[in-house]
PDB file of C-alpha atoms in Angstrom:
ATOM      1  CA  MET A  18      47.389  59.101 149.818  1.00  0.00           C
ATOM      2  CA  ALA A  19      46.924  55.330 149.626  1.00  0.00           C
ATOM      3  CA  PRO A  20      48.665  53.737 146.625  1.00  0.00           C
ATOM      4  CA  ARG A  21      45.465  52.587 144.896  1.00  0.00           C
ATOM      5  CA  GLN A  22      44.035  56.121 145.142  1.00  0.00           C
ATOM      6  CA  LEU A  23      46.634  57.264 142.636  1.00  0.00           C
ATOM      7  CA  PRO A  24      46.215  57.525 138.859  1.00  0.00           C
ATOM      8  CA  GLY A  25      46.966  54.357 136.958  1.00  0.00           C
ATOM      9  CA  ILE A  26      45.990  51.356 134.873  1.00  0.00           C
ATOM     10  CA  TYR A  27      43.865  48.463 136.123  1.00  0.00           C
ATOM     11  CA  MET A  28      42.516  45.141 134.922  1.00  0.00           C
ATOM     12  CA  ILE A  29      39.407  43.126 135.725  1.00  0.00           C
ATOM     13  CA  LEU A  30      40.232  39.455 135.122  1.00  0.00           C
ATOM     14  CA  CYS A  31      37.781  36.575 134.764  1.00  0.00           C
ATOM     15  CA  LEU A  32      39.554  33.498 136.135  1.00  0.00           C
ATOM     16  CA  LYS A  33      37.221  31.085 134.305  1.00  0.00           C
ATOM     17  CA  ASN A  34      38.007  32.215 130.752  1.00  0.00           C
ATOM     18  CA  ASN A  35      41.074  34.470 131.192  1.00  0.00           C
ATOM     19  CA  LYS A  36      39.230  37.410 129.626  1.00  0.00           C
ATOM     20  CA  ARG A  37      40.081  40.841 130.887  1.00  0.00           C
ATOM     21  CA  TYR A  38      38.961  44.436 130.875  1.00  0.00           C
ATOM     22  CA  TYR A  39      41.591  47.198 130.962  1.00  0.00           C
ATOM     23  CA  GLY A  40      41.040  50.761 132.059  1.00  0.00           C
ATOM     24  CA  GLU A  41      42.828  53.951 133.044  1.00  0.00           C
ATOM     25  CA  THR A  42      41.757  56.389 135.702  1.00  0.00           C
ATOM     26  CA  THR A  43      42.787  59.208 137.987  1.00  0.00           C
ATOM     27  CA  ASN A  44      41.894  57.074 141.039  1.00  0.00           C
ATOM     28  CA  VAL A  45      42.354  53.315 140.676  1.00  0.00           C
ATOM     29  CA  SER A  46      40.681  52.425 143.971  1.00  0.00           C
ATOM     30  CA  ALA A  47      37.536  54.439 143.302  1.00  0.00           C
ATOM     31  CA  ARG A  48      37.241  53.204 139.722  1.00  0.00           C
ATOM     32  CA  LEU A  49      37.581  49.540 140.663  1.00  0.00           C
ATOM     33  CA  SER A  50      34.963  50.025 143.378  1.00  0.00           C
ATOM     34  CA  LYS A  51      32.621  51.593 140.828  1.00  0.00           C
ATOM     35  CA  HIS A  52      33.065  48.659 138.430  1.00  0.00           C
ATOM     36  CA  LYS A  53      32.397  46.187 141.246  1.00  0.00           C
ATOM     37  CA  SER A  54      29.289  48.071 142.344  1.00  0.00           C
ATOM     38  CA  LYS A  55      27.843  48.156 138.818  1.00  0.00           C
ATOM     39  CA  LEU A  56      28.542  44.455 138.308  1.00  0.00           C
ATOM     40  CA  ARG A  57      26.884  43.559 141.609  1.00  0.00           C
ATOM     41  CA  ARG A  58      23.814  45.622 140.660  1.00  0.00           C
ATOM     42  CA  ASN A  59      23.709  44.079 137.160  1.00  0.00           C
ATOM     43  CA  ILE A  60      24.041  47.461 135.406  1.00  0.00           C
ATOM     44  CA  HIS A  61      27.585  47.369 133.983  1.00  0.00           C
ATOM     45  CA  GLU A  62      27.843  48.999 130.555  1.00  0.00           C
ATOM     46  CA  VAL A  63      30.072  46.219 129.161  1.00  0.00           C
ATOM     47  CA  SER A  64      27.432  43.563 128.525  1.00  0.00           C
ATOM     48  CA  GLU A  65      29.841  40.682 127.903  1.00  0.00           C
ATOM     49  CA  LEU A  66      31.643  41.361 131.189  1.00  0.00           C
ATOM     50  CA  GLN A  67      28.305  41.611 133.001  1.00  0.00           C
ATOM     51  CA  ARG A  68      27.114  38.343 131.447  1.00  0.00           C
ATOM     52  CA  ASP A  69      30.242  36.464 132.582  1.00  0.00           C
ATOM     53  CA  TRP A  70      29.944  38.005 136.070  1.00  0.00           C
ATOM     54  CA  ASN A  71      26.355  36.746 136.256  1.00  0.00           C
ATOM     55  CA  ILE A  72      27.330  33.257 135.036  1.00  0.00           C
ATOM     56  CA  TYR A  73      30.540  32.664 137.028  1.00  0.00           C
ATOM     57  CA  GLY A  74      30.017  34.880 140.060  1.00  0.00           C
ATOM     58  CA  GLU A  75      32.147  37.407 141.894  1.00  0.00           C
ATOM     59  CA  SER A  76      34.560  34.807 143.280  1.00  0.00           C
ATOM     60  CA  PHE A  77      35.897  34.149 139.765  1.00  0.00           C
ATOM     61  CA  PHE A  78      36.919  37.768 139.138  1.00  0.00           C
ATOM     62  CA  GLU A  79      40.026  39.627 140.236  1.00  0.00           C
ATOM     63  CA  PHE A  80      40.396  43.410 140.305  1.00  0.00           C
ATOM     64  CA  ILE A  81      44.071  44.151 139.714  1.00  0.00           C
ATOM     65  CA  THR A  82      46.114  47.348 139.779  1.00  0.00           C
ATOM     66  CA  LEU A  83      48.679  47.067 136.966  1.00  0.00           C
ATOM     67  CA  TYR A  84      50.404  50.435 137.198  1.00  0.00           C
ATOM     68  CA  ILE A  85      50.154  53.455 139.468  1.00  0.00           C
ATOM     69  CA  SER A  86      52.057  56.722 139.522  1.00  0.00           C
ATOM     70  CA  SER A  87      51.428  60.151 140.969  1.00  0.00           C
ATOM     71  CA  VAL A  88      53.253  61.684 137.999  1.00  0.00           C
ATOM     72  CA  CYS A  89      51.498  59.684 135.280  1.00  0.00           C
ATOM     73  CA  ASN A  90      49.454  61.983 133.038  1.00  0.00           C
ATOM     74  CA  LYS A  91      46.336  61.214 130.996  1.00  0.00           C
ATOM     75  CA  ILE A  92      48.277  60.796 127.741  1.00  0.00           C
ATOM     76  CA  GLN A  93      50.626  58.240 129.303  1.00  0.00           C
ATOM     77  CA  ARG A  94      47.763  56.327 130.904  1.00  0.00           C
ATOM     78  CA  VAL A  95      45.760  56.152 127.672  1.00  0.00           C
ATOM     79  CA  ALA A  96      48.876  55.011 125.784  1.00  0.00           C
ATOM     80  CA  LEU A  97      49.423  52.175 128.270  1.00  0.00           C
ATOM     81  CA  GLU A  98      45.749  51.218 128.218  1.00  0.00           C
ATOM     82  CA  VAL A  99      45.724  51.033 124.397  1.00  0.00           C
ATOM     83  CA  GLU A 100      48.909  48.962 124.466  1.00  0.00           C
ATOM     84  CA  TYR A 101      47.401  46.419 126.883  1.00  0.00           C
ATOM     85  CA  ILE A 102      44.205  46.183 124.825  1.00  0.00           C
ATOM     86  CA  ALA A 103      46.114  45.786 121.545  1.00  0.00           C
ATOM     87  CA  ARG A 104      48.332  43.036 122.968  1.00  0.00           C
ATOM     88  CA  HIS A 105      45.414  41.045 124.384  1.00  0.00           C
ATOM     89  CA  TYR A 106      42.569  42.042 122.080  1.00  0.00           C
ATOM     90  CA  ASP A 107      41.322  38.489 121.459  1.00  0.00           C
ATOM     91  CA  ILE A 108      40.792  37.934 125.194  1.00  0.00           C
ATOM     92  CA  CYS A 109      39.566  41.440 126.082  1.00  0.00           C
ATOM     93  CA  TYR A 110      36.158  42.675 127.038  1.00  0.00           C
ATOM     94  CA  ASN A 111      37.289  46.057 125.669  1.00  0.00           C
ATOM     95  CA  LYS A 112      36.053  46.677 122.150  1.00  0.00           C
ATOM     96  CA  ILE A 113      36.475  49.481 119.661  1.00  0.00           C
ATOM     97  CA  LEU A 114      33.012  50.372 118.436  1.00  0.00           C
ATOM     98  CA  ASN A 115      31.953  51.420 114.943  1.00  0.00           C
ATOM     99  CA  SER A 116      34.958  49.900 113.211  1.00  0.00           C
ATOM    100  CA  SER A 117      34.839  47.160 110.619  1.00  0.00           C
ATOM    101  CA  ARG A 118      38.634  47.089 110.696  1.00  0.00           C
ATOM    102  CA  LYS A 119      39.056  46.916 114.457  1.00  0.00           C
ATOM    103  CA  LYS A 120      42.067  44.591 114.405  1.00  0.00           C
ATOM    104  CA  THR A 121      43.924  46.846 111.984  1.00  0.00           C
ATOM    105  CA  ILE A 122      43.180  49.806 114.208  1.00  0.00           C
ATOM    106  CA  LEU A 123      44.267  47.982 117.346  1.00  0.00           C
ATOM    107  CA  PHE A 124      47.498  46.670 115.930  1.00  0.00           C
ATOM    108  CA  ARG A 125      48.198  50.201 114.840  1.00  0.00           C
ATOM    109  CA  GLY A 126      47.414  51.291 118.362  1.00  0.00           C
ATOM    110  CA  ILE A 127      50.427  53.535 118.387  1.00  0.00           C
ATOM    111  CA  ASN A 128      48.756  55.633 115.669  1.00  0.00           C
ATOM    112  CA  ILE A 129      45.695  56.066 117.877  1.00  0.00           C
ATOM    113  CA  VAL A 130      47.925  57.194 120.725  1.00  0.00           C
ATOM    114  CA  LYS A 131      49.804  59.627 118.464  1.00  0.00           C
ATOM    115  CA  LYS A 132      46.535  61.161 117.274  1.00  0.00           C
ATOM    116  CA  LEU A 133      45.326  61.423 120.857  1.00  0.00           C
ATOM    117  CA  ASN A 134      48.623  63.019 121.879  1.00  0.00           C
ATOM    118  CA  ASN A 135      48.275  65.597 119.110  1.00  0.00           C
ATOM    119  CA  LYS A 136      44.712  66.444 120.105  1.00  0.00           C
ATOM    120  CA  LEU A 137      45.529  66.666 123.805  1.00  0.00           C
ATOM    121  CA  ALA A 138      48.644  68.737 123.099  1.00  0.00           C
ATOM    122  CA  ASP A 139      46.394  71.381 121.567  1.00  0.00           C
ATOM    123  CA  LEU A 140      44.504  71.691 124.840  1.00  0.00           C
ATOM    124  CA  GLU A 141      45.778  73.867 127.640  1.00  0.00           C
ATOM    125  CA  VAL A 142      45.994  71.615 130.672  1.00  0.00           C
ATOM    126  CA  TYR A 143      46.949  72.955 134.091  1.00  0.00           C
TER     127      TYR A 143
END
């Protein structure tokens, strides 16, 4: 299996404004390709990212694999993703919706991860 086809964390970076989008996936290569395809077709669900793509163009974006591991599970990937978003929230395209206290929630990102861990621990995963 090619390294980028493994589970991991990725970032889409706009070189013009240093803004970034973080994500986690079971297949980094496929997910980055999907993002690129949606941006090229002007149908990406993150409107701010799509707007900057349209303004600056593809040549000012990098698609970066930050972390890959064949033994990394969903809980670990989500924890890392939340950590990246919390650390760089002011320059992220990622947003937490429906929250008037989004910064409080993000800087307590570990609490989100703990709650997610508790919920996922209740599920039987094979």
